[in-house]
Coordinates of C-alpha atoms in Angstrom, one line a residue:
M1 CA -6.0 7.1 37.1
T2 CA -2.6 8.4 38.0
S3 CA -1.4 11.8 39.1
E4 CA 2.2 11.4 37.9
I5 CA 3.6 14.6 36.4
I6 CA 5.6 14.6 33.1
A7 CA 8.1 17.3 32.3
G8 CA 7.0 19.3 35.2
K9 CA 3.7 20.4 33.5
Y10 CA 1.6 17.5 32.3
R11 CA -0.5 15.5 34.6
M12 CA -1.2 12.0 33.4
L13 CA -4.8 11.1 33.2
R14 CA -4.8 7.7 31.5
V15 CA -3.0 5.6 28.9
L16 CA -4.4 6.1 25.3
G17 CA -2.1 3.6 23.6
D18 CA 1.1 1.6 23.7
G19 CA 3.4 0.8 20.8
G20 CA 6.9 0.2 19.5
T21 CA 8.1 3.7 20.1
G22 CA 6.7 4.3 23.6
R23 CA 3.4 5.1 25.2
V24 CA 0.7 7.7 24.5
Y25 CA -1.1 9.4 27.5
L26 CA -4.0 11.6 27.8
V27 CA -2.6 14.5 29.9
D28 CA -3.8 17.7 31.4
H29 CA -1.5 20.8 31.2
I30 CA -1.2 21.9 34.9
D31 CA -1.2 25.7 34.1
L32 CA -3.4 25.9 31.0
G33 CA -6.0 23.2 31.9
A34 CA -5.8 21.9 28.3
K35 CA -5.9 18.2 27.4
Y36 CA -3.3 16.8 25.1
A37 CA -2.3 13.4 23.7
L38 CA 1.3 13.1 24.9
K39 CA 3.6 10.7 23.1
L40 CA 6.4 9.7 25.4
L41 CA 9.3 7.8 23.8
S42 CA 10.7 4.7 25.4
K43 CA 13.9 5.0 27.3
Q44 CA 15.7 2.9 24.8
L45 CA 14.7 5.1 21.8
S46 CA 15.4 8.3 23.8
E47 CA 19.1 7.1 23.9
D48 CA 19.2 6.3 20.2
L49 CA 20.9 9.4 18.6
G50 CA 19.9 8.5 15.1
F51 CA 16.3 8.0 16.0
I52 CA 16.2 11.2 18.1
E53 CA 17.4 13.2 15.1
R54 CA 14.6 11.8 13.0
F55 CA 12.1 12.4 15.8
K56 CA 13.2 16.1 16.0
R57 CA 12.8 16.4 12.2
E58 CA 9.4 14.9 12.3
A59 CA 8.4 17.3 15.1
E60 CA 9.7 20.2 13.0
I61 CA 7.6 19.1 10.1
L62 CA 4.5 18.8 12.3
S63 CA 5.1 22.2 13.8
R64 CA 5.0 23.9 10.4
F65 CA 2.0 21.9 9.1
S66 CA -1.3 23.4 10.3
H67 CA -4.7 22.3 9.0
P68 CA -8.1 22.1 10.7
G69 CA -8.2 18.4 9.7
S70 CA -4.9 17.5 11.3
L71 CA -4.2 17.3 15.0
Q72 CA -1.6 20.0 15.8
L73 CA 1.7 19.7 17.6
R74 CA 1.5 21.8 20.8
D75 CA 4.8 21.0 22.5
F76 CA 8.0 19.1 22.1
G77 CA 10.7 18.5 24.7
R78 CA 12.6 16.2 27.0
T79 CA 11.8 15.1 30.5
L80 CA 14.3 15.4 33.4
E81 CA 14.8 11.6 33.0
G82 CA 16.0 12.2 29.4
R83 CA 12.9 10.8 27.6
Y84 CA 11.6 12.8 24.6
Y85 CA 8.0 13.6 24.1
M86 CA 5.5 15.3 21.8
A87 CA 2.3 16.9 23.1
I88 CA -0.4 16.9 20.4
E89 CA -3.9 18.3 20.3
Y90 CA -6.4 15.8 21.7
S91 CA -9.5 14.7 19.9
D92 CA -12.4 13.1 21.8
G93 CA -13.9 11.8 18.5
V94 CA -14.4 8.2 17.4
L95 CA -11.9 6.3 15.2
L96 CA -13.2 5.7 11.7
S97 CA -12.3 2.0 12.1
D98 CA -14.7 1.8 15.1
L99 CA -17.5 3.4 13.0
I100 CA -16.9 1.0 10.2
A101 CA -17.1 -1.9 12.6
E102 CA -20.3 -0.5 14.0
K103 CA -22.0 0.5 10.8
Q104 CA -20.5 -2.0 8.3
S105 CA -20.9 0.5 5.5
F106 CA -21.7 4.1 4.9
S107 CA -24.1 5.9 2.5
I108 CA -22.5 7.0 -0.7
D109 CA -22.9 10.7 0.2
E110 CA -21.4 10.2 3.7
A111 CA -18.5 8.2 2.4
L112 CA -17.7 10.8 -0.3
D113 CA -17.9 13.6 2.3
I114 CA -15.5 11.8 4.7
V115 CA -13.0 11.0 1.9
Q116 CA -13.1 14.6 0.6
Q117 CA -12.1 15.9 4.0
I118 CA -9.2 13.4 4.2
L119 CA -8.1 14.5 0.8
S120 CA -8.3 18.2 1.7
V121 CA -5.8 17.6 4.5
L122 CA -3.6 15.5 2.3
A123 CA -3.5 18.1 -0.4
A124 CA -2.3 20.7 2.1
A125 CA 0.3 18.3 3.4
H126 CA 1.6 17.2 0.0
E127 CA 2.1 20.9 -1.0
L128 CA 4.7 21.0 1.8
G129 CA 6.3 17.8 0.8
I130 CA 4.8 15.8 3.7
V131 CA 3.6 12.3 2.9
H132 CA 1.6 10.4 5.6
R133 CA 2.3 6.9 4.3
D134 CA -0.1 5.2 6.7
I135 CA -3.6 6.5 5.9
K136 CA -6.1 4.0 7.3
P137 CA -9.3 4.1 9.4
D138 CA -7.2 3.6 12.6
N139 CA -5.5 6.9 11.9
I140 CA -8.6 8.9 11.1
M141 CA -10.7 10.4 13.9
V142 CA -14.3 11.5 13.3
E143 CA -15.8 14.2 15.5
R144 CA -19.4 15.3 15.5
G145 CA -20.0 18.9 14.5
E146 CA -22.6 21.3 16.0
S147 CA -25.1 20.4 13.3
G148 CA -24.4 16.7 13.6
E149 CA -22.0 16.6 10.6
N150 CA -18.9 14.5 10.5
I151 CA -15.6 16.3 11.0
V152 CA -12.5 14.4 10.1
R153 CA -9.2 14.7 11.8
I154 CA -6.1 12.8 10.6
L155 CA -3.8 11.3 13.2
D156 CA -0.1 10.6 13.3
F157 CA 1.2 12.9 10.6
G158 CA 4.9 12.4 10.4
I159 CA 4.8 9.6 13.0
A160 CA 4.1 6.6 10.8
S161 CA 7.7 6.3 9.5
L162 CA 9.1 6.7 13.0
K163 CA 7.0 3.8 14.2
E164 CA 8.1 1.6 11.4
R165 CA 11.8 2.5 11.9
A166 CA 11.5 1.7 15.6
E167 CA 10.0 -1.7 14.8
L168 CA 12.3 -2.6 11.9
G169 CA 15.4 -0.8 13.0
A170 CA 17.1 2.1 11.1
D171 CA 19.0 -0.2 8.8
A172 CA 15.9 -1.9 7.5
A173 CA 14.1 1.4 7.0
N174 CA 17.0 2.8 5.1
E175 CA 17.0 -0.2 2.8
G176 CA 13.5 0.6 1.7
A177 CA 11.5 -1.5 4.1
S178 CA 7.8 -0.9 3.6
I179 CA 6.2 1.6 5.9
G180 CA 2.4 1.3 6.4
T181 CA -0.3 -1.2 7.0
P182 CA -0.5 -4.1 4.4
E183 CA -4.2 -3.7 3.7
Y184 CA -3.7 -0.1 2.8
M185 CA -0.3 -0.2 1.1
S186 CA 0.2 0.8 -2.4
P187 CA 1.9 -1.7 -4.7
E188 CA 5.1 0.3 -4.6
Q189 CA 5.1 0.1 -0.8
A190 CA 4.2 -3.6 -0.9
S191 CA 7.2 -4.2 -3.2
G192 CA 9.6 -2.4 -0.8
E193 CA 10.4 0.3 -3.3
G194 CA 12.4 3.1 -1.7
N195 CA 11.3 5.9 -4.0
L196 CA 7.9 6.6 -2.6
D197 CA 5.9 9.8 -3.1
H198 CA 2.5 11.4 -2.3
R199 CA 0.6 8.9 -4.5
V200 CA 0.9 6.2 -1.8
D201 CA -1.6 8.4 0.2
I202 CA -3.9 8.6 -2.8
Y203 CA -3.9 4.8 -3.1
A204 CA -4.6 4.3 0.6
T205 CA -7.4 6.8 0.5
G206 CA -8.9 4.9 -2.4
I207 CA -8.8 1.8 -0.1
V208 CA -10.6 3.7 2.6
L209 CA -13.3 4.9 0.2
Y210 CA -13.8 1.3 -1.0
E211 CA -14.0 0.1 2.7
L212 CA -16.5 2.8 3.6
L213 CA -18.9 1.6 0.9
A214 CA -18.2 -2.2 1.0
G215 CA -17.6 -2.6 4.7
Q216 CA -14.3 -4.4 4.0
V217 CA -11.0 -3.8 2.3
P218 CA -10.5 -5.0 -1.3
F219 CA -7.3 -6.9 -0.7
Q220 CA -7.1 -9.1 2.3
G221 CA -4.9 -12.2 2.5
D222 CA -4.6 -14.8 5.3
S223 CA -1.0 -13.6 5.9
I224 CA 0.9 -10.4 5.6
V225 CA 2.9 -11.7 2.6
K226 CA -0.3 -12.8 0.8
T227 CA -1.9 -9.4 1.4
L228 CA 1.1 -7.6 0.0
L229 CA 1.1 -9.9 -3.0
L230 CA -2.6 -9.2 -3.6
Q231 CA -1.8 -5.5 -3.5
L232 CA 0.7 -6.1 -6.3
I233 CA -1.1 -8.5 -8.6
Q234 CA -4.8 -9.0 -7.7
P235 CA -7.1 -7.1 -10.1
L236 CA -9.6 -4.9 -8.2
D237 CA -13.0 -6.5 -8.0
P238 CA -16.1 -4.2 -8.4
L239 CA -18.0 -3.4 -5.2
P240 CA -20.8 -5.9 -4.3
V241 CA -23.9 -5.3 -6.3
S242 CA -25.9 -5.2 -3.1
K243 CA -24.2 -1.9 -2.2
N244 CA -25.7 -0.2 -5.2
V245 CA -22.7 2.0 -5.8
P246 CA -23.0 4.0 -9.0
L247 CA -20.6 3.5 -11.8
L248 CA -19.1 7.0 -11.6
V249 CA -18.1 6.3 -8.0
E250 CA -16.7 2.9 -8.9
E251 CA -14.6 4.5 -11.6
I252 CA -13.2 7.0 -9.1
I253 CA -12.2 4.2 -6.8
A254 CA -10.7 2.2 -9.7
K255 CA -8.6 5.2 -10.8
A256 CA -7.3 5.8 -7.2
L257 CA -6.3 2.1 -6.9
K258 CA -4.4 1.7 -10.1
K259 CA -1.4 -0.6 -9.6
D260 CA 0.7 1.9 -11.8
R261 CA 0.9 5.1 -9.8
D262 CA 1.2 7.1 -13.0
L263 CA -2.4 6.1 -13.9
R264 CA -3.8 7.1 -10.5
F265 CA -5.1 10.6 -9.6
Q266 CA -1.9 12.6 -9.7
S267 CA -2.8 14.8 -6.7
A268 CA -5.1 14.7 -3.7
A269 CA -6.8 17.8 -5.1
D270 CA -7.7 16.0 -8.3
F271 CA -9.1 13.0 -6.4
R272 CA -11.1 15.3 -4.2
E273 CA -12.5 17.2 -7.1
A274 CA -13.6 13.9 -8.8
C275 CA -15.4 12.9 -5.5
N276 CA -17.0 16.4 -5.2
R277 CA -18.4 16.3 -8.8
A278 CA -19.7 12.8 -8.3
Q279 CA -21.4 13.8 -5.1
R280 CA -23.0 16.8 -6.8
V281 CA -24.3 14.6 -9.6
L282 CA -25.8 12.2 -7.1
R283 CA -27.4 15.1 -5.1
G284 CA -28.9 16.4 -8.3
E285 CA -26.8 19.6 -8.2
L286 CA -25.0 18.8 -11.4
R287 CA -26.2 17.2 -14.6
I288 CA -24.3 14.1 -15.5
E289 CA -23.8 15.6 -18.9
E290 CA -21.7 18.3 -17.2
L291 CA -19.4 15.7 -15.6
E292 CA -16.1 15.5 -17.3
V293 CA -15.7 12.2 -19.0
M294 CA -13.1 10.2 -17.0
D295 CA -10.3 8.5 -18.8
R296 CA -11.7 5.0 -19.5
S297 CA -8.4 3.6 -18.3
S298 CA -9.9 4.1 -14.9
E299 CA -12.3 1.2 -15.4
F300 CA -11.9 -1.8 -13.2
D301 CA -9.2 -4.2 -14.4
S302 CA -8.5 -2.2 -17.6
E303 CA -4.9 -1.4 -16.6
D304 CA -4.5 -5.0 -15.6
A305 CA -6.0 -6.4 -18.8
L306 CA -4.6 -9.8 -18.9
A307 CA -2.8 -11.4 -21.8
A308 CA -5.0 -14.1 -23.4
P309 CA -4.4 -17.2 -21.2
G310 CA -4.2 -19.4 -24.3
N311 CA -6.0 -22.6 -25.0
F312 CA -4.2 -24.9 -22.6
D313 CA -4.1 -28.6 -23.2
D314 CA -4.2 -30.0 -19.7
S315 CA -2.0 -32.9 -20.8
K316 CA 0.9 -30.5 -21.5
T317 CA 3.1 -28.6 -19.0
K318 CA 2.0 -25.0 -18.6
I319 CA 4.7 -22.4 -18.6
L320 CA 4.2 -18.7 -18.0
C321 CA 6.9 -16.3 -19.3
L322 CA 7.3 -12.8 -17.7
D323 CA 9.5 -10.3 -19.5
D324 CA 9.2 -6.6 -20.6
D325 CA 11.0 -7.3 -23.8
P326 CA 8.5 -8.5 -26.5
M327 CA 11.3 -10.0 -28.6
I328 CA 12.4 -12.2 -25.7
L329 CA 8.8 -13.3 -25.1
N330 CA 8.4 -14.2 -28.8
I331 CA 11.5 -16.3 -28.8
L332 CA 10.6 -18.1 -25.6
Q333 CA 7.1 -18.8 -26.8
H334 CA 8.3 -20.2 -30.2
V335 CA 11.1 -22.3 -28.7
L336 CA 9.0 -23.8 -25.9
E337 CA 5.9 -24.5 -28.0
Q338 CA 8.1 -26.3 -30.6
H339 CA 9.0 -28.6 -27.7
D340 CA 5.4 -29.3 -26.8
Y341 CA 5.0 -27.0 -23.8
N342 CA 1.9 -24.9 -23.4
V343 CA 3.1 -21.3 -23.1
S344 CA 1.6 -18.0 -22.1
T345 CA 3.4 -14.7 -22.0
I346 CA 2.9 -11.5 -20.0
S347 CA 4.9 -8.2 -19.8
S348 CA 3.9 -6.9 -16.3
Y349 CA 3.7 -8.4 -12.8
T350 CA 0.2 -7.0 -12.5
Q351 CA -0.9 -9.7 -15.0
L352 CA 0.3 -12.6 -12.8
H353 CA -2.8 -13.3 -10.8
Q354 CA -4.9 -14.8 -13.6
H355 CA -2.2 -17.2 -14.7
V356 CA -0.7 -18.2 -11.4
F357 CA -3.8 -18.6 -9.4
K358 CA -6.5 -19.4 -12.0
D359 CA -4.7 -21.1 -14.9
K360 CA -2.5 -22.9 -12.5
V361 CA 0.8 -22.8 -14.5
S362 CA 3.5 -25.3 -13.4
L363 CA 6.5 -23.1 -14.2
L364 CA 7.1 -19.3 -14.1
L365 CA 10.0 -18.1 -16.1
T366 CA 10.7 -14.5 -15.0
D367 CA 13.1 -11.8 -16.0
V368 CA 15.0 -10.4 -13.1
Q369 CA 15.1 -6.8 -14.2
M370 CA 11.4 -6.1 -14.4
P371 CA 10.1 -2.5 -14.1
G372 CA 8.2 -1.9 -10.9
L373 CA 9.0 -5.2 -9.2
S374 CA 12.1 -7.3 -9.7
G375 CA 11.8 -10.9 -10.7
A376 CA 13.7 -11.9 -7.6
K377 CA 11.1 -10.2 -5.3
I378 CA 8.3 -11.7 -7.4
C379 CA 9.9 -15.1 -6.8
A380 CA 10.4 -14.7 -3.1
M381 CA 6.8 -13.6 -2.5
L382 CA 5.2 -16.3 -4.7
K383 CA 7.3 -19.0 -3.1
K384 CA 5.8 -18.1 0.3
M385 CA 2.3 -18.5 -1.1
K386 CA 2.7 -21.2 -3.7
P387 CA 5.8 -23.3 -2.8
D388 CA 5.0 -25.9 -5.4
L389 CA 5.2 -23.4 -8.2
K390 CA 8.5 -23.9 -10.1
I391 CA 10.2 -20.6 -10.8
I392 CA 13.3 -19.9 -12.9
L393 CA 15.1 -16.5 -12.8
F394 CA 16.1 -15.4 -16.3
S395 CA 18.5 -12.5 -17.0
N396 CA 21.5 -11.2 -18.8
I397 CA 23.2 -10.0 -15.6
D398 CA 26.4 -11.6 -14.3
T399 CA 25.9 -15.3 -13.8
R400 CA 27.3 -15.2 -10.2
E401 CA 24.9 -12.4 -9.3
L402 CA 22.1 -14.3 -10.9
E403 CA 23.0 -17.4 -9.0
T404 CA 23.0 -15.5 -5.7
L405 CA 19.7 -13.9 -6.4
A406 CA 18.2 -17.3 -7.2
A407 CA 19.4 -18.7 -4.0
E408 CA 18.2 -15.7 -1.9
S409 CA 14.7 -15.7 -3.5
H410 CA 14.4 -19.5 -3.3
A411 CA 14.1 -19.9 -7.1
D412 CA 14.2 -23.5 -8.4
A413 CA 16.7 -22.6 -11.1
W414 CA 18.3 -19.8 -13.0
M415 CA 19.5 -19.3 -16.6
S416 CA 21.3 -16.7 -18.5
K417 CA 19.8 -15.0 -21.6
G418 CA 23.2 -15.3 -23.0
L419 CA 22.7 -19.1 -23.4
K420 CA 21.5 -20.7 -26.6
P421 CA 17.8 -21.6 -26.7
K422 CA 18.6 -25.3 -26.7
E423 CA 20.5 -24.7 -23.4
W424 CA 17.4 -22.9 -22.0
L425 CA 15.4 -26.1 -22.9
E426 CA 17.9 -28.3 -21.0
V427 CA 17.4 -26.2 -17.8
I428 CA 13.6 -26.3 -18.1
D429 CA 13.5 -30.0 -19.1
N430 CA 15.7 -30.9 -16.2
L431 CA 13.6 -28.9 -13.7
M432 CA 10.3 -30.2 -15.0
M433 CA 11.6 -33.8 -15.2
T434 CA 10.3 -34.2 -18.7
K435 CA 13.0 -34.8 -21.2
K436 CA 11.8 -33.6 -24.6
K437 CA 13.1 -35.3 -27.7

């Protein structure tokens, strides 16, 4: 234990954590006798003017956001040595991640209660335009109330983006680098999309609810890249039968975890209300007949309903065509099947999993300008997981730009939509080393 004094008023008690932005201490205010968690920026970041401006803005956001379920900012300043700090309310609760590790899974009622508390905080934050972007059990503290009930406190509001900027650098962050933790990232975060909104928090909270009930996250790869790709294309599996999770709760989770954010709950308040009504039904306080019928699009895998894989002849080369233009897909399928290829077509990257990982196609032909996730990004991610999969980028953009994208994403070839179909075949035949007569 140390007696070092910070900013002339905070006595260090012990280190709580260490990270890319600096160190977090448990401190005691000399005059008030109150304990705080003090985040002390590293000397390097305290000299980074751009980072400091963002740090100040985040402090301003935290200062105007007040909710019982969020730890409050109590002080902000700079030490005599020039290092910036934030003093935040201290919680002596237990991290939700530690509780999950200890309990493995929670009762349905307990899980719904915890998630409703998380969503209450998020609803208030979202009304002010504040998005957390890193909701996960490591950022959720659970305190014990006077009657033994769980009281949830969310940590690091406004800090998640700063941590990522410090680790990636400002340039990377400005270019849309993903902020968050892979296992809890929404598909739009996983793809590196820059135009993020409050629905990333809804998705992450859905992951937390799944984890509370199953004892594990639904999407877990053996590498960061694989986990991100699973977030993008892996259909959501139902919870284990052994957990006895009612269908109405599974439907809530499925809706929160839609790959398409427009199909998720559109607000934390709506998500919370769905959890509350399900909880009341399970407690016998509400008849199931009174429960509003959820849109059946919230069923597991319905959004990701896969195109029929086709009756593949194993003796023929399997090709998967991805394009959002039905006419292009029809032309490709006709031309390729006429030349003895087995062809399957899909119109969304969310349908990739079945074909790439289960049907084991030999070649993916992907449009570059796909909505939600560009063909170049799809290629780059798949190449890291399945280097043997042949991939061709297909587009009507300028050929020099297309060639550059193909090189950067490690595509095996590229071809312009402006070519004649017989020229498409030449590119494909040459790549697959099977000259078709």
